[in-house]
Amino acid sequence: MLLTGRDLCNVFLAGVFLLLLSCRVISGVESDINCLRSIKASLEDPMDLLTSSWVFNNETEGFICNFLGVECWHPYESKVLNIKLGDLGLKGQFPRGVVNCTSLTGLDLSSNSLSGTIPDDIDQLSHYLTSLDLSSNSFSGPIPRNISNCTFLNVLKLDNNKFTGQIPAELGQLSRLKTFSVANNQLSGPIPVFNPKVDGADSYANNPGLCGGSLGGCQAAAKNKLSNDLVRVFKSYTIVMLGALGFGIGFVSSFSFFVFR
């Protein structure tokens, strides 16, 4: 049976489509493999747990799905779904290589010795995250407001670190968020208004500067701070004046003890 010109054209187009689809799959696979290569290279691994497990000399489809802490969308396809590297003694900074895991939905780096800041472009590195757990590390600096662009987040755990500054109000826009914790940091200012409501006061514990919501009104906190600041200023002024009037150090110390204790 002879093929018409139209049939030949359709066969050609179908072949081109399959070729492009094949290239896309290969590119995706290579991207995820490069993602894990980059993460391994960027982190110190004192216990050699990644070193012994993340070995890249295998060309079998889906071989990375057997790596420690790696879960794939399908066991025979090298598309990473979750990376779970909690409590492995890892050191270093936030691994920017996650940008190449283009289908990543979960990242758990908890209970390690990671430090530095969360990248400001976290939303560009892992836009589709539903769970991000960086708890129990030594991350510092501000919490980037661009986390609010990770609109699929259900879980955000930043507790037990060294974060400073305010919690970005934009995080209140994360409408899917169910679990949120920043306890045991050095944060201050009002907590965001979440809808729906997330965890209670325990989520913010041991951040003396936080206020609002279940922690109490920020006006009361501001009033107490102002009162304490005025007492400190008055105390300093009084001590200076007593010294200027010729009272000795012993008298000034005793006066300060009884009046300002």
Short mmCIF file of C-alpha atoms in Angstrom, two decimals:
data_model
loop_
_atom_site.label_atom_id
_atom_site.label_comp_id
_atom_site.label_asym_id
_atom_site.label_seq_id
_atom_site.Cartn_x
_atom_site.Cartn_y
_atom_site.Cartn_z
CA MET A 1 0.00 0.00 0.00
CA LEU A 2 1.44 3.31 -1.11
CA LEU A 3 1.45 6.21 1.32
CA THR A 4 0.15 9.53 0.15
CA GLY A 5 2.05 12.75 0.63
CA ARG A 6 -0.23 13.62 3.54
CA ASP A 7 0.41 10.25 5.19
CA LEU A 8 4.15 10.72 4.86
CA CYS A 9 3.84 14.16 6.39
CA ASN A 10 1.89 12.78 9.37
CA VAL A 11 4.45 10.00 9.90
CA PHE A 12 7.25 12.58 9.80
CA LEU A 13 5.50 14.85 12.29
CA ALA A 14 4.79 11.91 14.64
CA GLY A 15 8.45 10.95 14.51
CA VAL A 16 9.53 14.51 15.33
CA PHE A 17 7.08 14.61 18.25
CA LEU A 18 8.39 11.33 19.70
CA LEU A 19 11.96 12.56 19.30
CA LEU A 20 11.19 15.80 21.13
CA LEU A 21 9.37 13.91 23.87
CA SER A 22 12.32 11.56 24.24
CA CYS A 23 14.72 14.49 24.52
CA ARG A 24 12.52 16.09 27.15
CA VAL A 25 12.52 12.90 29.28
CA ILE A 26 16.27 12.48 28.98
CA SER A 27 16.78 16.14 29.89
CA GLY A 28 14.54 15.75 32.92
CA VAL A 29 16.39 12.64 34.08
CA GLU A 30 19.77 14.32 33.66
CA SER A 31 18.49 17.38 35.52
CA ASP A 32 17.53 15.36 38.60
CA ILE A 33 20.78 13.40 38.57
CA ASN A 34 22.70 16.67 38.37
CA CYS A 35 20.56 17.98 41.21
CA LEU A 36 21.72 15.20 43.53
CA ARG A 37 25.32 15.50 42.32
CA SER A 38 25.30 19.19 43.21
CA ILE A 39 23.72 18.62 46.64
CA LYS A 40 26.31 15.95 47.48
CA ALA A 41 29.18 18.20 46.34
CA SER A 42 27.94 21.19 48.35
CA LEU A 43 27.54 19.43 51.70
CA GLU A 44 30.12 18.09 54.12
CA ASP A 45 29.38 14.49 55.02
CA PRO A 46 31.45 13.61 58.13
CA MET A 47 29.66 10.28 58.60
CA ASP A 48 30.11 9.31 54.90
CA LEU A 49 26.44 8.40 54.64
CA LEU A 50 25.91 10.18 51.33
CA THR A 51 29.34 9.18 50.10
CA SER A 52 28.55 5.50 50.48
CA SER A 53 25.00 5.69 49.14
CA TRP A 54 24.97 8.39 46.47
CA VAL A 55 27.15 6.68 43.84
CA PHE A 56 26.65 7.89 40.29
CA ASN A 57 28.41 5.19 38.23
CA ASN A 58 25.14 3.42 37.38
CA GLU A 59 23.29 3.99 34.11
CA THR A 60 20.17 2.02 35.03
CA GLU A 61 16.99 4.08 34.74
CA GLY A 62 15.84 5.12 38.21
CA PHE A 63 19.08 4.17 39.99
CA ILE A 64 19.00 7.39 42.05
CA CYS A 65 15.68 6.26 43.55
CA ASN A 66 17.66 3.80 45.69
CA PHE A 67 19.81 6.56 47.21
CA LEU A 68 19.59 7.24 50.94
CA GLY A 69 16.82 9.76 51.62
CA VAL A 70 15.64 10.00 48.00
CA GLU A 71 12.07 9.23 46.97
CA CYS A 72 11.03 9.28 43.32
CA TRP A 73 7.69 9.78 41.65
CA HIS A 74 8.12 6.28 40.20
CA PRO A 75 10.77 3.72 41.29
CA TYR A 76 11.95 3.26 37.71
CA GLU A 77 12.05 6.90 36.69
CA SER A 78 14.72 9.34 37.82
CA LYS A 79 12.35 12.11 38.85
CA VAL A 80 12.86 13.10 42.48
CA LEU A 81 9.74 13.59 44.60
CA ASN A 82 11.20 14.02 48.12
CA ILE A 83 14.66 14.48 49.61
CA LYS A 84 14.87 13.44 53.28
CA LEU A 85 18.31 14.02 54.77
CA GLY A 86 17.41 14.62 58.41
CA ASP A 87 19.84 13.77 61.23
CA LEU A 88 22.79 12.75 59.05
CA GLY A 89 25.41 15.05 60.59
CA LEU A 90 25.64 17.14 57.42
CA LYS A 91 27.43 20.51 57.36
CA GLY A 92 27.39 23.42 54.95
CA GLN A 93 24.80 25.87 53.66
CA PHE A 94 21.43 25.53 51.99
CA PRO A 95 22.08 23.45 48.84
CA ARG A 96 21.18 25.57 45.85
CA GLY A 97 21.46 22.48 43.65
CA VAL A 98 17.85 21.62 44.50
CA VAL A 99 16.88 23.93 41.63
CA ASN A 100 17.64 21.06 39.24
CA CYS A 101 15.16 18.74 40.96
CA THR A 102 12.34 20.31 39.00
CA SER A 103 9.57 18.05 40.38
CA LEU A 104 10.63 18.21 44.05
CA THR A 105 7.77 18.54 46.54
CA GLY A 106 9.44 17.74 49.87
CA LEU A 107 12.79 18.81 51.37
CA ASP A 108 13.86 17.70 54.86
CA LEU A 109 17.29 18.88 56.08
CA SER A 110 16.38 18.86 59.78
CA SER A 111 18.68 18.02 62.70
CA ASN A 112 21.98 18.61 60.95
CA SER A 113 24.70 21.26 61.36
CA LEU A 114 23.79 23.48 58.43
CA SER A 115 24.35 27.23 58.68
CA GLY A 116 24.13 30.47 56.73
CA THR A 117 20.95 32.04 55.41
CA ILE A 118 17.99 30.72 53.48
CA PRO A 119 18.45 32.00 49.90
CA ASP A 120 16.28 35.02 49.07
CA ASP A 121 15.22 33.27 45.86
CA ILE A 122 14.04 30.13 47.64
CA ASP A 123 10.82 30.30 45.61
CA GLN A 124 12.81 30.05 42.38
CA LEU A 125 14.88 27.12 43.66
CA SER A 126 11.95 24.97 44.80
CA HIS A 127 8.67 26.48 43.69
CA TYR A 128 6.54 23.33 44.05
CA LEU A 129 7.45 22.42 47.64
CA THR A 130 4.61 21.21 49.83
CA SER A 131 6.91 20.52 52.81
CA LEU A 132 10.09 22.32 53.91
CA ASP A 133 11.78 21.25 57.16
CA LEU A 134 14.97 23.12 58.13
CA SER A 135 14.50 22.72 61.89
CA SER A 136 17.29 22.05 64.39
CA ASN A 137 20.20 23.52 62.45
CA SER A 138 22.15 26.78 62.76
CA PHE A 139 20.52 28.80 59.99
CA SER A 140 20.63 32.54 60.68
CA GLY A 141 19.62 35.91 59.28
CA PRO A 142 16.09 36.89 58.26
CA ILE A 143 13.37 34.58 57.05
CA PRO A 144 13.03 35.51 53.34
CA ARG A 145 9.66 36.92 52.38
CA ASN A 146 9.78 35.07 49.06
CA ILE A 147 8.91 31.83 50.86
CA SER A 148 5.37 33.19 50.52
CA ASN A 149 5.64 32.49 46.78
CA CYS A 150 5.93 28.76 47.52
CA THR A 151 2.15 28.67 47.47
CA PHE A 152 1.83 24.87 47.74
CA LEU A 153 3.43 24.69 51.19
CA ASN A 154 1.54 22.64 53.77
CA VAL A 155 4.44 22.30 56.22
CA LEU A 156 7.08 24.93 57.09
CA LYS A 157 9.36 24.11 60.03
CA LEU A 158 12.10 26.61 60.89
CA ASP A 159 12.31 26.03 64.66
CA ASN A 160 15.54 25.63 66.66
CA ASN A 161 17.76 27.85 64.53
CA LYS A 162 19.20 31.37 64.86
CA PHE A 163 16.82 33.39 62.69
CA THR A 164 16.51 37.09 63.50
CA GLY A 165 14.23 39.96 62.52
CA GLN A 166 10.51 39.72 61.90
CA ILE A 167 8.44 36.89 60.48
CA PRO A 168 7.39 38.20 57.05
CA ALA A 169 3.72 39.14 57.07
CA GLU A 170 3.49 37.71 53.55
CA LEU A 171 3.65 34.19 55.01
CA GLY A 172 0.02 34.73 55.99
CA GLN A 173 -0.78 34.35 52.28
CA LEU A 174 0.14 30.64 52.41
CA SER A 175 -3.46 29.44 52.41
CA ARG A 176 -2.52 25.73 52.34
CA LEU A 177 -0.25 25.94 55.39
CA LYS A 178 -1.22 23.55 58.18
CA THR A 179 2.02 23.25 60.19
CA PHE A 180 4.26 26.23 60.96
CA SER A 181 6.95 26.51 63.63
CA VAL A 182 9.64 29.09 64.40
CA ALA A 183 10.15 28.26 68.09
CA ASN A 184 13.57 28.77 69.66
CA ASN A 185 14.95 31.49 67.40
CA GLN A 186 15.69 35.19 67.94
CA LEU A 187 12.67 36.65 66.18
CA SER A 188 10.72 39.79 67.07
CA GLY A 189 7.68 41.78 66.03
CA PRO A 190 4.11 40.68 65.22
CA ILE A 191 3.34 37.19 64.01
CA PRO A 192 1.52 36.89 60.66
CA VAL A 193 -2.22 36.42 60.45
CA PHE A 194 -2.75 32.97 58.93
CA ASN A 195 -5.91 31.77 57.24
CA PRO A 196 -6.72 29.06 58.06
CA LYS A 197 -5.28 29.32 61.56
CA VAL A 198 -2.12 27.27 62.12
CA ASP A 199 -0.42 26.06 65.30
CA GLY A 200 -0.71 27.94 68.59
CA ALA A 201 1.75 29.56 70.98
CA ASP A 202 4.11 26.57 71.04
CA SER A 203 5.00 27.33 67.42
CA TYR A 204 6.50 30.66 68.51
CA ALA A 205 7.98 29.73 71.93
CA ASN A 206 11.29 31.21 73.11
CA ASN A 207 11.29 34.21 70.80
CA PRO A 208 11.00 36.96 73.46
CA GLY A 209 10.37 39.69 70.90
CA LEU A 210 7.35 38.12 69.20
CA CYS A 211 3.82 39.32 69.86
CA GLY A 212 0.32 39.17 68.48
CA GLY A 213 -2.17 36.35 68.06
CA SER A 214 -1.93 33.69 70.77
CA LEU A 215 1.11 35.50 72.25
CA GLY A 216 -0.80 38.60 73.30
CA GLY A 217 -1.17 42.11 71.99
CA CYS A 218 1.76 43.94 70.44
CA GLN A 219 0.61 47.21 72.03
CA ALA A 220 1.23 45.80 75.51
CA ALA A 221 4.65 44.55 74.44
CA ALA A 222 5.53 47.93 72.93
CA LYS A 223 4.33 49.70 76.12
CA ASN A 224 6.48 47.45 78.33
CA LYS A 225 9.48 48.03 76.11
CA LEU A 226 8.99 51.80 76.22
CA SER A 227 8.62 51.67 80.01
CA ASN A 228 11.81 49.66 80.37
CA ASP A 229 13.66 52.02 78.04
CA LEU A 230 12.54 55.05 80.07
CA VAL A 231 13.68 53.40 83.31
CA ARG A 232 17.09 52.70 81.81
CA VAL A 233 17.44 56.29 80.57
CA PHE A 234 16.33 57.73 83.93
CA LYS A 235 18.70 55.45 85.80
CA SER A 236 21.65 56.47 83.63
CA TYR A 237 20.78 60.16 83.96
CA THR A 238 20.45 59.92 87.75
CA ILE A 239 23.79 58.18 88.14
CA VAL A 240 25.49 60.81 85.98
CA MET A 241 23.93 63.64 88.01
CA LEU A 242 24.93 62.10 91.36
CA GLY A 243 28.45 61.73 90.11
CA ALA A 244 28.50 65.34 88.91
CA LEU A 245 27.33 66.51 92.36
CA GLY A 246 30.34 64.86 93.93
CA PHE A 247 28.83 61.74 95.46
CA GLY A 248 31.26 58.86 95.65
CA ILE A 249 31.05 55.61 93.73
CA GLY A 250 29.99 53.69 96.85
CA PHE A 251 27.03 56.02 97.49
CA VAL A 252 25.96 55.95 93.84
CA SER A 253 26.08 52.13 93.78
CA SER A 254 24.07 51.82 96.99
CA PHE A 255 21.53 54.40 95.81
CA SER A 256 21.09 52.58 92.49
CA PHE A 257 20.67 49.23 94.25
CA PHE A 258 17.88 50.40 96.57
CA VAL A 259 16.01 52.61 94.10
CA PHE A 260 16.26 50.67 90.84
CA ARG A 261 16.40 47.06 91.95
#
